[in-house]
Amino acid sequence: MTYDLYIGDRLFSSWSMRGWLMLEKFNLPYRSHMIGLYSGTMAQDMEPLAPARLVPALRMPDGTVVGESLAMAETLAERHPDAGLWPSDAAARATARWLCAEMVAGFSALRGECAMQLRNVWEGFTPSEATLSDLERIETLWAHARSVSGADQGPLFGAYSLADVFYTPVAARIIGYGLPVSEANRAYCMELLSDPIVRQWRAMGLTVVYDTFPYAQDLPSSPWPVVGVSAAKPVSGGPSVNAVCPYSGKPVTEFLELDGQCWGFCNPFCRNKTVADPEAWPKFAAMRAAVNDS
Ligand SMILES: N[C@@H](CCC(=O)N[C@@H](CS)C(=O)NCC(=O)O)C(=O)O
């Protein structure tokens, strides 16, 4: 039983990120497929999923296609009642549904003005009044969630749930544009973005090189605060410490250098995602630790 998840460019597609998190964070089996959001192939790539026309889209094991992230969330929660997608407490669950629905329907100023991008932090961005008012509303909703759940920090409803999934791209906008929120809410945003799973999503996104960066701002930027500047860099040849790829076990053909050591991978994508954020990948970390701690 495997789902097929159709997503767009990871650095920018906030809805794709939600779709991916709802499978990945709750350990549901899936294969992901890229849709060419910016390459001009989107309509053609989506044809087999018609009438779904936006990403993410989910194909269920029986072939049924679900467009719209909230419908995907509800479908997955119904099919996997023990996976904890919604909070177990009924009041918390109802409130979490409300927060997700309001996210899908609202915050148009924030979404329009601050397109999600996971590359860097824009310095000196000035939000409009309408965006400030969206942020106020988001903080009100988060405070309400915490008053219902009693969780004064961490996931909104105590245990990680779909509410945290739906607000992770909001956290990326708050951090990526330096938007004003309370210290506690900034800490919550940083916690969402520091999740190793979110770091992996971002690292995979960074493997794509854009001739023109979509949604560029005419502003100075600083490094993404979760990771900083990666200490790894790609190199053209070995020999590497390892003979086989940490991810596939296949012989290595692509290389990176990190802290004076050369490591090998079996394909450029896995090498590049590791260059982007070496700490995000448990299998690579375990391989390094096995060599360096012995
Ligand atoms: N309401 C949809 C929104 C999906 C959406 O807007 N996806 C964007 C990418 S983040 C998209 O497919 N854009 C392509 C387009 O508008 O042509 C959902 O909840 O899934």
XYZ file of C-alpha atoms and ligand atoms in Angstrom:
314
model
C 0.000 0.000 0.000
C 1.689 3.185 -1.184
C 0.411 6.668 -1.926
C 1.658 8.713 -4.861
C 2.244 12.343 -3.977
C 2.607 14.977 -6.709
C 4.514 18.080 -5.637
C 6.084 21.246 -7.013
C 9.432 22.916 -6.347
C 10.261 22.353 -2.718
C 11.842 25.730 -1.966
C 8.705 27.586 -3.010
C 5.629 25.353 -3.031
C 4.120 25.840 0.404
C 1.134 23.627 -0.375
C 3.362 20.826 -1.625
C 5.280 21.080 1.633
C 2.061 20.548 3.584
C 1.159 17.524 1.453
C 4.574 16.009 1.985
C 4.611 16.684 5.740
C 1.265 14.967 6.205
C 2.716 11.758 4.785
C 6.295 11.986 6.016
C 5.629 13.174 9.594
C 3.050 10.455 10.242
C 5.117 7.685 8.653
C 2.692 6.937 5.829
C 4.173 5.146 2.800
C 4.473 7.216 -0.387
C 6.411 7.868 -3.561
C 6.857 11.487 -4.583
C 6.654 12.789 -8.149
C 7.786 16.221 -9.286
C 5.463 18.511 -11.251
C 7.149 21.271 -13.272
C 5.777 24.368 -11.544
C 8.289 26.718 -13.147
C 9.507 24.691 -16.116
C 6.368 25.207 -18.206
C 5.294 21.547 -18.041
C 2.749 21.827 -15.221
C -0.429 21.433 -17.302
C 1.017 18.442 -19.147
C 2.406 16.855 -15.949
C -0.980 17.207 -14.243
C -2.977 15.722 -17.137
C -3.057 12.167 -15.734
C -4.430 13.588 -12.471
C -7.277 15.596 -14.055
C -9.345 17.317 -12.914
C -6.737 18.007 -10.189
C -4.834 21.044 -11.416
C -2.711 22.252 -8.512
C -0.042 20.700 -6.337
C -0.109 18.838 -4.093
C -2.268 16.040 -5.430
C -2.465 12.576 -3.956
C -3.198 9.314 -5.712
C -4.503 6.697 -3.321
C -3.535 3.041 -3.600
C -6.875 2.279 -5.361
C -6.156 4.989 -7.956
C -8.497 7.651 -6.566
C -7.001 11.137 -6.950
C -7.456 13.777 -4.243
C -6.704 17.434 -5.041
C -6.686 20.132 -2.310
C -4.555 19.721 0.774
C -7.359 19.826 3.327
C -9.166 17.009 1.519
C -5.901 15.052 1.483
C -5.479 15.638 5.210
C -8.987 14.471 6.064
C -8.698 11.444 3.792
C -5.379 10.368 5.289
C -6.673 10.926 8.835
C -9.740 8.801 8.100
C -7.677 6.011 6.542
C -5.059 6.015 9.338
C -6.979 6.656 12.551
C -4.078 5.513 14.741
C -1.414 7.659 13.077
C -2.316 10.768 15.126
C -2.871 13.224 12.278
C -5.555 15.076 14.244
C -5.333 15.559 18.034
C -7.020 12.743 19.973
C -9.011 15.073 22.252
C -12.318 16.073 20.616
C -12.123 19.787 21.519
C -8.512 19.977 20.370
C -9.412 18.120 17.167
C -12.256 20.511 16.353
C -9.986 23.496 17.012
C -7.174 22.032 14.917
C -9.627 21.578 12.031
C -10.657 25.214 12.409
C -7.042 26.430 12.317
C -6.286 24.403 9.202
C -9.457 25.515 7.417
C -8.752 29.162 8.219
C -5.215 28.734 6.920
C -6.490 27.347 3.625
C -9.123 30.059 3.221
C -7.321 33.066 4.672
C -4.227 35.198 5.125
C -4.232 36.370 1.523
C -2.107 39.462 2.254
C 0.635 37.449 3.943
C 0.530 34.814 1.221
C 0.513 37.323 -1.609
C 3.190 39.599 -0.203
C 5.571 37.041 1.279
C 5.838 34.141 -1.144
C 7.387 31.186 0.644
C 11.052 30.675 -0.058
C 13.335 28.545 2.070
C 16.690 29.791 0.778
C 17.501 32.813 2.949
C 16.179 35.522 5.244
C 15.295 38.821 3.589
C 16.622 41.703 5.698
C 14.632 44.926 6.063
C 11.355 43.674 4.600
C 8.471 46.024 5.494
C 5.124 44.224 5.733
C 1.917 46.059 4.769
C -0.823 46.795 7.292
C -2.854 43.953 5.782
C -0.018 41.480 6.341
C 0.470 42.742 9.906
C -3.206 42.148 10.485
C -2.902 38.568 9.102
C -0.006 37.985 11.499
C -2.069 39.270 14.418
C -4.851 36.884 13.473
C -2.393 33.980 13.247
C -1.043 34.778 16.707
C -4.610 34.951 18.043
C -5.376 31.528 16.561
C -2.176 30.018 17.950
C -2.973 31.445 21.406
C -6.470 29.973 21.162
C -5.056 26.583 20.178
C -2.747 26.667 23.192
C -5.571 27.666 25.530
C -7.619 24.694 24.306
C -4.741 22.209 24.455
C -2.887 23.567 27.489
C 0.395 23.235 25.552
C 2.257 26.480 26.230
C 5.144 25.586 23.933
C 6.033 23.066 21.214
C 3.324 21.697 18.892
C 0.075 23.672 19.123
C -1.936 20.795 20.506
C 0.784 19.110 22.602
C 1.538 16.278 20.178
C 2.527 17.186 16.601
C -0.609 17.305 14.423
C -1.964 18.526 11.102
C -2.260 21.992 12.648
C 1.543 22.158 12.853
C 1.761 20.810 9.294
C -0.509 23.551 7.965
C 1.365 26.326 9.783
C 4.914 25.216 8.921
C 4.983 27.221 5.653
C 3.585 30.184 7.626
C 6.536 29.793 9.991
C 8.829 29.799 6.955
C 7.337 33.120 5.833
C 7.650 34.643 9.319
C 11.293 33.632 9.589
C 12.199 34.135 5.907
C 10.918 37.734 5.866
C 11.758 38.580 9.497
C 8.080 39.288 10.251
C 7.138 40.585 13.709
C 5.623 38.032 16.096
C 6.065 37.443 19.824
C 9.256 35.803 21.091
C 7.311 32.671 22.012
C 5.785 32.429 18.544
C 9.151 33.055 16.893
C 10.506 30.151 18.986
C 7.599 27.982 17.790
C 8.373 28.926 14.168
C 12.041 28.077 14.631
C 11.097 24.770 16.205
C 8.885 23.858 13.241
C 11.666 24.748 10.781
C 14.345 22.943 12.801
C 12.527 19.612 12.519
C 14.944 17.282 10.687
C 12.149 16.367 8.278
C 11.650 20.029 7.329
C 15.418 20.439 7.003
C 15.436 17.487 4.600
C 12.674 19.061 2.497
C 14.630 22.314 2.305
C 17.912 20.539 1.516
C 16.243 18.673 -1.362
C 14.833 22.000 -2.572
C 18.282 23.545 -2.598
C 19.513 20.937 -5.092
C 17.648 22.808 -7.840
C 19.554 25.731 -9.342
C 17.417 28.598 -10.706
C 18.738 30.928 -13.413
C 16.384 33.556 -12.014
C 15.400 33.080 -8.404
C 11.572 33.120 -8.257
C 10.172 35.744 -5.886
C 13.521 37.547 -5.461
C 13.334 40.698 -3.336
C 15.466 43.750 -3.893
C 16.778 43.411 -0.344
C 19.919 42.167 1.366
C 19.706 38.627 2.689
C 21.231 36.577 5.485
C 21.593 32.782 5.764
C 18.671 30.561 6.736
C 18.915 30.639 10.548
C 18.254 26.956 11.162
C 21.264 25.743 9.217
C 23.491 28.767 8.640
C 26.033 28.253 5.880
C 26.692 24.595 5.165
C 30.275 23.529 5.859
C 30.117 20.964 3.019
C 31.031 21.568 -0.621
C 30.815 19.426 -3.740
C 34.115 18.122 -5.133
C 34.699 16.485 -8.480
C 36.556 13.362 -7.434
C 37.428 10.951 -4.611
C 38.782 8.874 -3.130
C 36.158 9.024 -0.396
C 36.232 7.637 3.114
C 33.273 5.427 2.181
C 33.044 3.013 -0.754
C 29.246 2.773 -0.794
C 26.508 5.413 -0.637
C 25.055 5.975 2.864
C 21.538 6.023 1.385
C 21.485 3.240 -1.223
C 24.485 1.046 -0.426
C 25.547 1.344 -4.093
C 29.134 2.203 -5.185
C 29.937 5.925 -4.973
C 30.334 8.193 -8.009
C 29.725 11.740 -6.624
C 31.661 13.411 -3.834
C 31.597 16.139 -1.197
C 34.128 17.505 1.222
C 33.250 18.182 4.851
C 35.646 19.007 7.688
C 38.621 17.837 5.641
C 37.076 14.478 4.728
C 35.748 13.326 1.356
C 32.433 11.393 1.290
C 30.854 9.615 -1.665
C 27.276 9.147 -2.927
C 25.737 7.178 -5.765
C 23.997 10.075 -7.536
C 24.205 13.880 -7.771
C 20.831 14.498 -6.077
C 21.836 12.661 -2.889
C 25.278 14.305 -2.898
C 23.724 17.770 -3.379
C 21.010 17.368 -0.743
C 23.748 16.344 1.707
C 25.918 19.324 0.723
C 22.925 21.608 1.411
C 22.442 20.373 4.985
C 24.789 17.586 6.121
C 23.246 17.422 9.606
C 19.740 16.720 8.307
C 20.409 13.173 7.157
C 20.571 10.442 9.842
C 22.172 7.847 7.538
C 25.000 10.206 6.587
C 25.433 11.307 10.222
C 25.630 7.653 11.306
C 28.244 6.905 8.637
C 30.367 9.876 9.722
C 30.004 8.969 13.388
C 30.962 5.341 12.738
C 34.210 6.478 11.102
C 35.063 9.437 13.322
C 34.034 8.033 16.704
C 35.810 4.691 16.257
N -5.999 25.177 -2.255
C -4.927 24.368 -2.813
C -3.801 25.283 -3.134
C -2.738 24.613 -3.957
C -1.842 25.604 -4.688
O -2.156 26.797 -4.813
N -0.705 25.115 -5.195
C 0.184 25.939 -5.961
C 1.649 25.629 -5.623
S 2.076 26.064 -3.958
C 0.046 25.620 -7.434
O -0.197 24.484 -7.797
N 0.222 26.642 -8.271
C 0.226 26.480 -9.668
C -0.728 27.389 -10.378
O -1.409 28.185 -9.689
O -0.805 27.291 -11.596
C -4.568 23.307 -1.778
O -4.943 23.457 -0.621
O -3.943 22.303 -2.114
